[in-house]
mmCIF file of C-alpha atoms in Angstrom:
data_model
loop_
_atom_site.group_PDB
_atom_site.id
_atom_site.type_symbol
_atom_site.label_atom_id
_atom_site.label_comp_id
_atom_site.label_asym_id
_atom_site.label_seq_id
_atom_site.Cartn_x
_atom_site.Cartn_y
_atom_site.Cartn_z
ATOM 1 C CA UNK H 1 82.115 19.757 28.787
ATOM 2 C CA UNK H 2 80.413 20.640 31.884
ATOM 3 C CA UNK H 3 77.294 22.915 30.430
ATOM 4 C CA UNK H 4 74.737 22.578 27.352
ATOM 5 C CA UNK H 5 72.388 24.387 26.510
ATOM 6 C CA UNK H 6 69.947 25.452 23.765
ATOM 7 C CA UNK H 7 70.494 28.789 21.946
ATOM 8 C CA UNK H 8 68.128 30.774 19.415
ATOM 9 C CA UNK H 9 69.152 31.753 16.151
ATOM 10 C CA UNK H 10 72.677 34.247 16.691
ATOM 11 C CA UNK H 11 72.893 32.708 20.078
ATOM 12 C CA UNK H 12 69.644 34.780 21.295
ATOM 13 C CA UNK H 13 68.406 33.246 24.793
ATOM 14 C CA UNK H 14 64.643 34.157 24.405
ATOM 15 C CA UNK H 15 61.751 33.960 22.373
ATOM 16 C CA UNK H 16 57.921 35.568 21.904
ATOM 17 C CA UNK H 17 55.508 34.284 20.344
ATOM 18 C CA UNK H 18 51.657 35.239 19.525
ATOM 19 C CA UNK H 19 48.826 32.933 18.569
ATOM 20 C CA UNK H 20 45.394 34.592 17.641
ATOM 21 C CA UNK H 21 42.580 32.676 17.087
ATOM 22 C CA UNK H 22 39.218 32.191 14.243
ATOM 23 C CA UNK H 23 40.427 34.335 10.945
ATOM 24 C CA UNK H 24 38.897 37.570 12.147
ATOM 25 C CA UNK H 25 39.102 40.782 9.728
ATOM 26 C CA UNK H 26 40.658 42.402 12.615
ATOM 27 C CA UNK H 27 43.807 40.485 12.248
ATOM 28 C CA UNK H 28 44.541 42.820 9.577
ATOM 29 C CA UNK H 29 45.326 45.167 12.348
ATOM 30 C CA UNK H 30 47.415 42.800 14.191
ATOM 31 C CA UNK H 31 49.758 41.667 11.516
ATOM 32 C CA UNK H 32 50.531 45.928 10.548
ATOM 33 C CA UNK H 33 51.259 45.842 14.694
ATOM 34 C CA UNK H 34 53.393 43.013 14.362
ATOM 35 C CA UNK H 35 54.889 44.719 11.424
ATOM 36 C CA UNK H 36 55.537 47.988 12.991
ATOM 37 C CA UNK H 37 57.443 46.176 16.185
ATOM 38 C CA UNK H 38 59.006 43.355 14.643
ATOM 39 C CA UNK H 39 56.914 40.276 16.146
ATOM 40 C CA UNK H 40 56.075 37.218 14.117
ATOM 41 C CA UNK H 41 53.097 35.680 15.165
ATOM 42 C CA UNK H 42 50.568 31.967 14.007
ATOM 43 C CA UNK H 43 46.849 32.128 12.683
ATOM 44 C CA UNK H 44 44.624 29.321 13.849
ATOM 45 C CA UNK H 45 42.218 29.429 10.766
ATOM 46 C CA UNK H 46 38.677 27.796 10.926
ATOM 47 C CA UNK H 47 38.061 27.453 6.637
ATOM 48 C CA UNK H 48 34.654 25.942 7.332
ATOM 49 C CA UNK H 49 33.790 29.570 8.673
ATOM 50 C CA UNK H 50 34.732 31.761 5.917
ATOM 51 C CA UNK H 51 32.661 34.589 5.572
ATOM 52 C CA UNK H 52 30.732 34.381 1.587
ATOM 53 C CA UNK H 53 32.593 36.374 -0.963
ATOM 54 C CA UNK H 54 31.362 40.114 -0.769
ATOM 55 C CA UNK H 55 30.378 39.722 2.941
ATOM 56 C CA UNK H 56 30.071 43.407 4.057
ATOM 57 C CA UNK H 57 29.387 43.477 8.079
ATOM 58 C CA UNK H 58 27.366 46.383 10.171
ATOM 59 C CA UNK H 59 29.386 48.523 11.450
ATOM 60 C CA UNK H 60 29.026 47.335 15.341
ATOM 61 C CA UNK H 61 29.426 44.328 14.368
ATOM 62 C CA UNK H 62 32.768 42.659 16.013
ATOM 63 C CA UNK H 63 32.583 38.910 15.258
ATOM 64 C CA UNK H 64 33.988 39.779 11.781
ATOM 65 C CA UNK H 65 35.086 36.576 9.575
ATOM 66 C CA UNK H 66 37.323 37.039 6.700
ATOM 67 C CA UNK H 67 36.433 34.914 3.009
ATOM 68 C CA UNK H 68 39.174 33.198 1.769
ATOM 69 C CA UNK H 69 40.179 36.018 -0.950
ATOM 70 C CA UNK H 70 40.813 37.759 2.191
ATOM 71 C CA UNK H 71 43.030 35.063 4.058
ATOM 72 C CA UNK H 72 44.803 34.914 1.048
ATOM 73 C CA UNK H 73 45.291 38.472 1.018
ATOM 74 C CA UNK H 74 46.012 38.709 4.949
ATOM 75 C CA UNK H 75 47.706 35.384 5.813
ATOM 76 C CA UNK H 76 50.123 35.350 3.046
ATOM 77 C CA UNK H 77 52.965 37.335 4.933
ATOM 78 C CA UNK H 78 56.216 36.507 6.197
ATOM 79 C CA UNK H 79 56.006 37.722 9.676
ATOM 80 C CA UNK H 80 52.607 34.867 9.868
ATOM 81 C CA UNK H 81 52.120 30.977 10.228
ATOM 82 C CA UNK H 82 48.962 29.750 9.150
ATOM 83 C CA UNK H 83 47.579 26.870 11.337
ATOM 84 C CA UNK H 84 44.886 24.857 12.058
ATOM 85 C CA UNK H 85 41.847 25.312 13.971
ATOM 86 C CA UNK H 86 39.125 22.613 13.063
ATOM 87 C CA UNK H 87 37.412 23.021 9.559
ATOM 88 C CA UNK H 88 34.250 23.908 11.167
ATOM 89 C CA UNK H 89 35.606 24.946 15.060
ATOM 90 C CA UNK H 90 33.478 21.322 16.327
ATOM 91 C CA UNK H 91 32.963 20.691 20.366
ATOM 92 C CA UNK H 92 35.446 17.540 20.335
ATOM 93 C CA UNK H 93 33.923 15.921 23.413
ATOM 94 C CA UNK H 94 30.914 15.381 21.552
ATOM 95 C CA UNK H 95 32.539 13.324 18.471
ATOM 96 C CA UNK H 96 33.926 10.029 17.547
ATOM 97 C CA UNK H 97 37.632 9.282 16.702
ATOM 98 C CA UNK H 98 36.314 9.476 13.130
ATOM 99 C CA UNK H 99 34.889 12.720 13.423
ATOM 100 C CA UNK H 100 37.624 14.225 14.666
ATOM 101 C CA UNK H 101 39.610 12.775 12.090
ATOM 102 C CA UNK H 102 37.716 14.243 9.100
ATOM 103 C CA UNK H 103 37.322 17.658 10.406
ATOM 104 C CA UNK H 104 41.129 17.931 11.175
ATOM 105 C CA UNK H 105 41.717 16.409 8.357
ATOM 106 C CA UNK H 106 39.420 18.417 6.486
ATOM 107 C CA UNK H 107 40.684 21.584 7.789
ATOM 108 C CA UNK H 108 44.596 21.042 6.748
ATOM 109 C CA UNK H 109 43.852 19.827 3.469
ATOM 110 C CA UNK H 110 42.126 23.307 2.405
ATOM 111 C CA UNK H 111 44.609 25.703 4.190
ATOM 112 C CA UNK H 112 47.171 23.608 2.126
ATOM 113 C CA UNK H 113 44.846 23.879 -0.619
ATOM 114 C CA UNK H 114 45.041 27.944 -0.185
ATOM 115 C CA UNK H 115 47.943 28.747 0.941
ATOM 116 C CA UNK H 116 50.146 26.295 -1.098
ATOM 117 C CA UNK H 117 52.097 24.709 2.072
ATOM 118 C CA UNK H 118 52.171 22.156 4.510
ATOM 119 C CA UNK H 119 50.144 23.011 7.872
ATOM 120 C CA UNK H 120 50.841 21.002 10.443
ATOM 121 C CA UNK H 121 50.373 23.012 13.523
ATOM 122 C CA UNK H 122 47.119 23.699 15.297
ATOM 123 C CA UNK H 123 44.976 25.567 18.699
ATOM 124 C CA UNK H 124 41.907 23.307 19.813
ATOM 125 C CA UNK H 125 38.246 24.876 18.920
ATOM 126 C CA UNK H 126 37.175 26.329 22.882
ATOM 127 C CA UNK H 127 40.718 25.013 24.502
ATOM 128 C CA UNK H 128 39.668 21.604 24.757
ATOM 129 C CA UNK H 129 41.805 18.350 24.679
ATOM 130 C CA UNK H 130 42.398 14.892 25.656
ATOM 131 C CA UNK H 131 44.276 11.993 25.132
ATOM 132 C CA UNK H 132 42.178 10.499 22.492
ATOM 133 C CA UNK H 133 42.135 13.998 20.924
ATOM 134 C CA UNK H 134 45.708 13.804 20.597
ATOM 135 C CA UNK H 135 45.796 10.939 19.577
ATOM 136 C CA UNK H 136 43.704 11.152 16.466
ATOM 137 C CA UNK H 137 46.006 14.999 15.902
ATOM 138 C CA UNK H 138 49.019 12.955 15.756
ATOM 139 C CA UNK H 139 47.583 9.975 12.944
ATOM 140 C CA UNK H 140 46.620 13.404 11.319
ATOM 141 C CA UNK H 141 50.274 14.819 10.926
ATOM 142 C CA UNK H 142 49.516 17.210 13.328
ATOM 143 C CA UNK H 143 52.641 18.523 15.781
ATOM 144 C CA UNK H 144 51.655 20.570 18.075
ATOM 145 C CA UNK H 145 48.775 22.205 19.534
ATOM 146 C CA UNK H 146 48.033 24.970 21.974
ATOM 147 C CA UNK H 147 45.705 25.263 24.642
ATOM 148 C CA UNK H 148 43.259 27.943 26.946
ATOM 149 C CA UNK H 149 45.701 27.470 30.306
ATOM 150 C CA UNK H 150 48.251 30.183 30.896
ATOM 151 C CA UNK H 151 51.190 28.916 33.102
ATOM 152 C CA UNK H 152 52.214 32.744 33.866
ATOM 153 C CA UNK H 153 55.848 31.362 33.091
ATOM 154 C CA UNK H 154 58.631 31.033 30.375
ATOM 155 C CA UNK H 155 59.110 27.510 30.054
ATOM 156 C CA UNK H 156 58.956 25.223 26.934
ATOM 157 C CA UNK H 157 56.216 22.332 26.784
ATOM 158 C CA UNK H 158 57.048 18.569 27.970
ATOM 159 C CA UNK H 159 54.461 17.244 25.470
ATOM 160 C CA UNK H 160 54.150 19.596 22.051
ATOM 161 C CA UNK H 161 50.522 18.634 22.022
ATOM 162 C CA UNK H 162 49.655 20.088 24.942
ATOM 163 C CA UNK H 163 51.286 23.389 24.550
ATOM 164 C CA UNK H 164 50.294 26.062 27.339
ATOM 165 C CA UNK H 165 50.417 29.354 26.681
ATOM 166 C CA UNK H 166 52.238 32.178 29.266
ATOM 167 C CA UNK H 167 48.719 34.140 29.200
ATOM 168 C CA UNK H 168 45.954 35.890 27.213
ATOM 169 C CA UNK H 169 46.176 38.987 25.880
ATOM 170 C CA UNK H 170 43.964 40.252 28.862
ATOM 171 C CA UNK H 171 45.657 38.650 31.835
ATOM 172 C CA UNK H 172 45.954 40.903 34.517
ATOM 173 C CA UNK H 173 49.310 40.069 34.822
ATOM 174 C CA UNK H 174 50.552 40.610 31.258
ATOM 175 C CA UNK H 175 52.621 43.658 31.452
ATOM 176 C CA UNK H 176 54.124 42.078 34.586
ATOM 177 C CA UNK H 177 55.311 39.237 33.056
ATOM 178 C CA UNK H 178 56.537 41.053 30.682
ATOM 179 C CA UNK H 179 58.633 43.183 32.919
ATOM 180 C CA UNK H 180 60.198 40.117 34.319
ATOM 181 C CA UNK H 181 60.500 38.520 30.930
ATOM 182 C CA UNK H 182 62.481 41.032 29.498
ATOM 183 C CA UNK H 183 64.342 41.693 32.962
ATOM 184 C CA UNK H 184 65.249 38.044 33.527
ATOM 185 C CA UNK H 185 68.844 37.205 32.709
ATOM 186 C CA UNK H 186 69.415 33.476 31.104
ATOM 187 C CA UNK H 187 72.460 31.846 32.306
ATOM 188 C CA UNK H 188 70.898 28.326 31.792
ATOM 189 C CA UNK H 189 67.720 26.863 30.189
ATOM 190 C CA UNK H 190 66.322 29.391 27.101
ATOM 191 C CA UNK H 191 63.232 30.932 27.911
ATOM 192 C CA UNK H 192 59.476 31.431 25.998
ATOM 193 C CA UNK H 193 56.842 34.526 26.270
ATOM 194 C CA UNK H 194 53.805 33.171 24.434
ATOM 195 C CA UNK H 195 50.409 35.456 23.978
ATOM 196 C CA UNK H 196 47.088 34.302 22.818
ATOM 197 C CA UNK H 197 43.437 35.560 22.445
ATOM 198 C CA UNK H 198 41.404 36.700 19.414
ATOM 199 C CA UNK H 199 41.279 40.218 17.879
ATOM 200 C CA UNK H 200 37.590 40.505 18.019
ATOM 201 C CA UNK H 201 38.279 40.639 21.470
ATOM 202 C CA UNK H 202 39.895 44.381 21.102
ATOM 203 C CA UNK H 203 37.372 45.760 18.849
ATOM 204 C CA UNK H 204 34.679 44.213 21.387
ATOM 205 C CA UNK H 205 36.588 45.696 24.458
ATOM 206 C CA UNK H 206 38.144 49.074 23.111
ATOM 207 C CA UNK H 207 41.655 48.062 24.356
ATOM 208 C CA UNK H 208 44.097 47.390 21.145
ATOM 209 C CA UNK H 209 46.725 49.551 23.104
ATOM 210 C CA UNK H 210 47.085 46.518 25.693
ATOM 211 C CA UNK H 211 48.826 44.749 22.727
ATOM 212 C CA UNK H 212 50.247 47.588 20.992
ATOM 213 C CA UNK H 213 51.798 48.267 24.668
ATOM 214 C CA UNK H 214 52.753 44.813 24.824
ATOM 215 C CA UNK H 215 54.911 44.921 22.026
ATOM 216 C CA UNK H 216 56.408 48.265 22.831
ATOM 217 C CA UNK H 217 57.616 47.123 25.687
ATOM 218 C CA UNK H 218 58.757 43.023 24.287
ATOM 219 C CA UNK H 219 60.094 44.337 20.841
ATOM 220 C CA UNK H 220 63.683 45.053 19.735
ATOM 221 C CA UNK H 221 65.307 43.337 22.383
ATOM 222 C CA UNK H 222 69.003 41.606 21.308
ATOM 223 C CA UNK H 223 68.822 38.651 23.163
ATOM 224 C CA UNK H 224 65.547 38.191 21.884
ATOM 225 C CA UNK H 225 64.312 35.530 18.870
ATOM 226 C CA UNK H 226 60.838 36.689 17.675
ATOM 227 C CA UNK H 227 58.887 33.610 16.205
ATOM 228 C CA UNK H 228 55.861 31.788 15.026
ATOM 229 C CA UNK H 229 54.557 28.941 16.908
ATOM 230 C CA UNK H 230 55.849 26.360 14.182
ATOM 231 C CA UNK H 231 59.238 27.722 13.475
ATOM 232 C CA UNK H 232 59.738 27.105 17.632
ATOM 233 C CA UNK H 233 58.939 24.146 17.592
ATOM 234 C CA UNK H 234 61.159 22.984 14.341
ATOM 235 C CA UNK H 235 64.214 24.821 15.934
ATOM 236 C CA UNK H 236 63.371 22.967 19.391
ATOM 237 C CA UNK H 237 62.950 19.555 17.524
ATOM 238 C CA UNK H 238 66.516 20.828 14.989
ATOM 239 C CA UNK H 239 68.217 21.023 18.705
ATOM 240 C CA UNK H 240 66.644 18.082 20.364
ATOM 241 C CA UNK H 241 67.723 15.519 17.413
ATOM 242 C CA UNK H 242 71.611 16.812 17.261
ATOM 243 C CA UNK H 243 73.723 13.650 17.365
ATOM 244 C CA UNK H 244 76.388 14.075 20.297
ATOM 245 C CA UNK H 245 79.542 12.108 20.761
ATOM 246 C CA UNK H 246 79.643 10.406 24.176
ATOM 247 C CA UNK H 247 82.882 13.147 24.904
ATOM 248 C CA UNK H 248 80.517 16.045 23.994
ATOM 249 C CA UNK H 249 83.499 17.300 21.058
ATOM 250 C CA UNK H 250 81.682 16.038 18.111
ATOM 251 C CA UNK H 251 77.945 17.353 17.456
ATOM 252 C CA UNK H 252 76.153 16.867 14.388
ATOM 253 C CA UNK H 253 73.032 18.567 12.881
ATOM 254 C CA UNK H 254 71.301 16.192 10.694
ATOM 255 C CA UNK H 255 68.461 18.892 9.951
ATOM 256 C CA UNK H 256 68.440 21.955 7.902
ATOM 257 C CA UNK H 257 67.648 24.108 10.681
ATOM 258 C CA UNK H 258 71.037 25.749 11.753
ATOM 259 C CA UNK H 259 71.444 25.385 15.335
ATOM 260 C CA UNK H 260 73.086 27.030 18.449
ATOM 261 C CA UNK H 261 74.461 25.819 21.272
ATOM 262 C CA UNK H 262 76.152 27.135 24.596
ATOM 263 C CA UNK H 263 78.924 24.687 26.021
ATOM 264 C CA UNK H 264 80.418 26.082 29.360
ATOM 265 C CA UNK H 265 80.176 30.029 28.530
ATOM 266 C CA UNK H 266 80.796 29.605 24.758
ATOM 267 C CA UNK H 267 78.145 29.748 21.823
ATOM 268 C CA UNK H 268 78.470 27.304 18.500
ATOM 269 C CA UNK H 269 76.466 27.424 15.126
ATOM 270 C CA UNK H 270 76.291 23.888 14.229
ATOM 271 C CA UNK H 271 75.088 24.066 10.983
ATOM 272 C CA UNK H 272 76.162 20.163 9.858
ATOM 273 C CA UNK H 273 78.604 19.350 11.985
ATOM 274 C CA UNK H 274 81.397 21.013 14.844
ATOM 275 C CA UNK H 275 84.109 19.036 16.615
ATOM 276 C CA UNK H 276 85.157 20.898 19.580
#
C-alpha cells in the first residue's frame, strides 16, 4: 500500500454543504431550493427567539422569526440538520464559563425537547470564539462549531470546533469558487464547498437567485456527496477511527457509518471489516 485516502459515500471525492443561520421564516424558501436541486443543508436555531404563537409580521418586514409550531413544521425534513445556536443568541465575551454553560446547555436541551433527537452540533451567536468558549462547548457535548471566516478553499478543519466556512452566500467570489470547485479533479485528499449566511439576508437584498444560481451550477454532480454539517463530520470521525493493520491489508470499521476508502487507484466499502 502506497496511497490512502478518504472517500464519500459510493466513493464520491467531494462534498457541499450549507449552514444558515437564526430560524428565519424565509428558510422555508431555502429548504424547497434545496429540495428542487438536491442539497442537504444544517439550521443553527436560536429557541430563546421564537417568534409568539400567531406572530403575523408587516409585510416589509425581513427579520422574520419562526414559533416553534413552525420549526417543527419547517425543520423536520430529511434534506435538514437542526443545530445549535445559543438559546438566546448571547455576546460570549461578555459571560462567565457558567453562563455560557447554561445557555448552550439550555439551547440543546429544547431543540432535543422539539425535535425528538440528539443536537450536538452548533454556529457561534455573531462568529465569535475562543478557547475558553470551546472549552465550555465541549463539557457541553457539543462537536463542532462553525465560524464568520471564509478560507475561499476546500479543505476540511484541523480542529472541528473551529470550523471555517469556504464563504458567505454573498462573497464576491462565490460563483468562482464554485467554478473551480466543480472543475477541480481529486486525485488525493477529498475536498469540501461549505456556504453560510442567513435568509433574511435575500429578502433584505432582493438576490435569492445568487443561491438558486449557486446550486444550479453545484447540484447533480457524480463525484459529488451533498451533506449536512453533522453527517460530515460523523463520516470524517467513521474514517478517522478505522483500525488499520500495520501492513495496511486488514481495516476495520468499528462504527456504523459505512466507509470508503481509496488504496493506490482502487476504492473499498468497509462496512465492518476488509482484508486486502
Amino acid at each position: 500500500m502506497n496511497k490512502r485516502f478518504m472517500r464519500f459515500p459510493g466513493g464520491k471525492t467531494k462534498t457541499i454543504t450549507l449552514s444558515y443561520d437564526d430560524a428565519m421564516e424565509e428558510d422555508k424558501k431555502l429548504i424547497a431550493l434545496m429540495e428542487k436541486y438536491g442539497m442537504k443543508g444544517t439550521f443553527n436555531l436560536i429557541p430563546g427567539w421564537f417568534a409568539k404563537e400567531g406572530t403575523v409580521y408587516p409585510k416589509e418586514e425581513t427579520y422574520r422569526l419562526v414559533s416553534e409550531t413552525l420549526a417543527k413544521e419547517i425543520y423536520n425534513h430529511p434534506l435538514v440538520e437542526v443545530a445549535n445556536h445559543g438559546n438566546c443568541h448571547k455576546y460570549m465575551p461578555t459571560l462567565s464559563q457558567a453562563e455560557m454553560a447554561d445557555d448552550m446547555i439550555s439551547c440543546r436541551k429544547k431543540l432535543e425537547a422539539v425535535f425528538e433527537k440528539n443536537i450536538s452540533g452548533m454556529a457561534y451567536p455573531y462568529g465569535w470564539y475562543s478557547k475558553e468558549c470551546k472549552d465550555v462547548l465541549a463539557m457541553c457535548g457539543i462537536v463542532y462549531s462553525r465560524t464568520v471566516s471564509s478560507t475561499h478553499d476546500f479543505g476540511f478543519p484541523e480542529d472541528w470546533l473551529e470550523w471555517h466556512p469556504t464563504c458567505h452566500h454573498d462573497d464576491e467570489k462565490l460563483m468562482l469558487l464554485a467554478e473551480e470547485f466543480i472543475g477541480r479533479e481529486v486525485k488525493e485528499s477529498s475536498q469540501m464547498f461549505y456556504v453560510w449566511g442567513h435568509t433574511f439576508e435575500f429578502e433584505r437584498n432582493h438576490n435569492w437567485q445568487v443561491i438558486e444560481d449557486f446550486m444550479k451550477k453545484v447540484s447533480g454532480k457524480e463525484d459529488t456527496w451533498y451533506a449536512t454539517n453533522i453527517e460530515i463530520y460523523q463520516y470524517v470521525k467513521a474514517y478517522e477511527n478505522l483500525e488499520i493493520s500495520l501492513d495496511g491489508r486488514r481495516i476495520i470499521n468499528f462504527s456504523r457509518i459505512p466507509v470508503w476508502v481509496e488504496i493506490d487507484g482502487t476504492v473499498y466499502e468497509v462496512k465492518e471489516e476488509i482484508i486486502l
